[in-house]
Amino acid sequence: MGRNAANTRMTYGRFLDYLDAGRVTAVDLYDGGRTAIIEAVDPELDNRVQRWRVDLPGNSPDLVSRLRDASISLDSHPPRNDGALVGALGNLLFPLLLIGGLFFLFRRSSVGPGGPGQAMNFGKSKARFMMEAKTGVMFDDVAGIDEAKEELQEVVTFLKKPERFTAIGARIPKGVLLVGPPGTGKTLLAKAIAGEAGVPFFSISGSEFVEMFVGVGASRVRDLFKKAKENAPCIIFIDEIDAVGRQRGAGIGGGNDEREQTLNQLLTEMDGFEGNTGIIIIAATNRADVLDSALLRPGRFDRQVTVDPPDIKGRLEILEVHARNKKLAEDISLEAIARRTPGFTGADLANLLNEAAILTARRRKEAITMLEVDDAVDRVIAGMEGTPLVDSKSKRLIAYHEIGHAIVGTLVKDHDPVQKVTLVPRGQAQGLTWFTPNEEQMLISRSQLLARITGALGGRAAEEVIFGDAEVTTGAGNDLQQVTSMARQMVTRFGMSDLGPLSLESSQGEVFLGRDWLSRSEYSEEIASRIDGQVRTIVDHCYDSARRIMQENRALIDRLVDLLVEKETIDGDEFRQIVSEYTVVPDKQQFVPQL
Ligand code: ADP
Ligand code: ZN
Ligand code: MG
């Protein structure tokens, strides 16, 4: 099911009501559990199955167990990779884990009989704007994104002391566009500006307009600006502005009248007041490149502020903010947590400390210790812990799969070291191998990529070598997805193949976003087939390497599997200790995948 399948939004509260009423039949989680596409029976439409999009309040384990208790079909989808280098290499967290999701069966992918016809749901979910007289958020509550904060400091002064600027003839900007991935603190920043300036905060989300009948969005925008003018000085916050502000006339299926009318109304309103009215519009998006250029013209959103995911120092500062109201044990090192969480956004870190606090309470401890934090990291990345299988053929198969990842990760040159291997299931994975990234590393070399591909193939290689061709399982599905994506990007984006240093594709943009789509195939059929050939060569060579490692280390692998089945978790040091008993000192004599 595509994430775009349901355009109609349902509030979280209503979703809970539907859940109570037993109407929900399926839930698909996206964005690390922040968004869900749900299927539910709609009594007002002859009990037909309809789909809605629901924004969830972050990772909610209780919800998941509730869904499971009610036997509601539940599935979860990997996050999208958007833009930037971070996204380019798959998820930065990739080196941390390779999921051996054995027996993760494809639950359901059929489209409900409801089909499209979502406009019918209109009237139940009208986009309304919200007003907060006092947000109570201050700049002190926002951490780790100092540059963005500095740029926005001035906006507070515009609101508090406009005379200072108007007196000398300066035009106060009307609009500021915050650009950054979800969870980096854009909404928080906007609220902090309102809080610091002591002005009301009006907010609305662009995605809510897309579902409505023509004309409704435009009138909503009119209402919003009218209310805002009555309450000036104030902040108007438009979240997900790309939903309304996309390039007009682009996108599959042509334009969307409702969206265009809403956008036009927004432009008209922005032009219709003077900069010194005391209204500043802040909009947020995770991609500025798809926005209609009319929005970015002077006098509209003429300021752009980038909000990046925090680096290690930023993560530490964010952890400090969220640790303020928590009881921490002496042994807690926020620095160690910051080091363990590359790729985490502010929202992820807030969620992490909260999970740790919940675990602490559940364990009836006085204060959060490192143990709870570590467990919470595991849970935030990989999902809830389940009960391990009893010793059986499938348990051994999973053990071989995971040991396969871990052994390749240990013996291949330039791979991140194993942190632990476990057969305790988490989320959809029946077993997991965790790797520790060596350092905060922004650039990744060709040899590291080859090592990662080889490591990710280790699970399947083990299944094949140990159990034979006929016994390989669906458990490697996720691994293979990662493998293919990494190999393809090596060829098409990073110039790391025989095709030479060419950039043949931009990031894996989503097709439906319009502009990307138009410039989709920049190369000929011939190049396309050469790309496929190169991808295949890379993957084949890495797979050969992985298989060779299995064949040459059979005794070692059998011993590790026995130990893993017995203990369920082996940590990195013990793992390396055993490996070194069988092979020449592992980190000196490492295996290099030959290409
Ligand atoms: P965005 O709007 O960029 O998706 P939010 O502002 O909604 O992200 O962030 C969600 C929550 O995550 C915030 O309410 C806050 O608790 C936490 N958070 C995110 N970024 C930061 C940050 N830079 N500093 C402190 N907390 C943050
Ligand atoms: Zn695997
Ligand atoms: Mg937000």
XYZ file of C-alpha atoms in Angstrom, residues 450 453-454 457 480 483-488 533-545 595:
25
model
C 30.839 -3.038 -0.088
C 26.338 -4.960 1.363
C 28.311 -8.119 2.106
C 23.846 -10.568 2.571
C 17.818 -7.626 0.189
C 21.363 -4.382 -0.434
C 19.723 -3.450 -3.702
C 19.276 0.155 -2.708
C 22.896 0.545 -1.588
C 24.282 -1.121 -4.707
C 22.093 0.936 -6.974
C 24.323 -4.929 -14.985
C 26.615 -3.058 -12.619
C 24.224 -3.403 -9.701
C 24.054 -7.119 -10.353
C 27.848 -7.406 -10.514
C 28.289 -5.668 -7.182
C 25.648 -7.749 -5.451
C 26.888 -11.018 -6.972
C 30.447 -10.392 -5.886
C 29.447 -9.450 -2.369
C 27.214 -12.489 -2.131
C 30.060 -14.735 -3.240
C 32.248 -13.227 -0.537
C 35.347 -6.765 -7.249
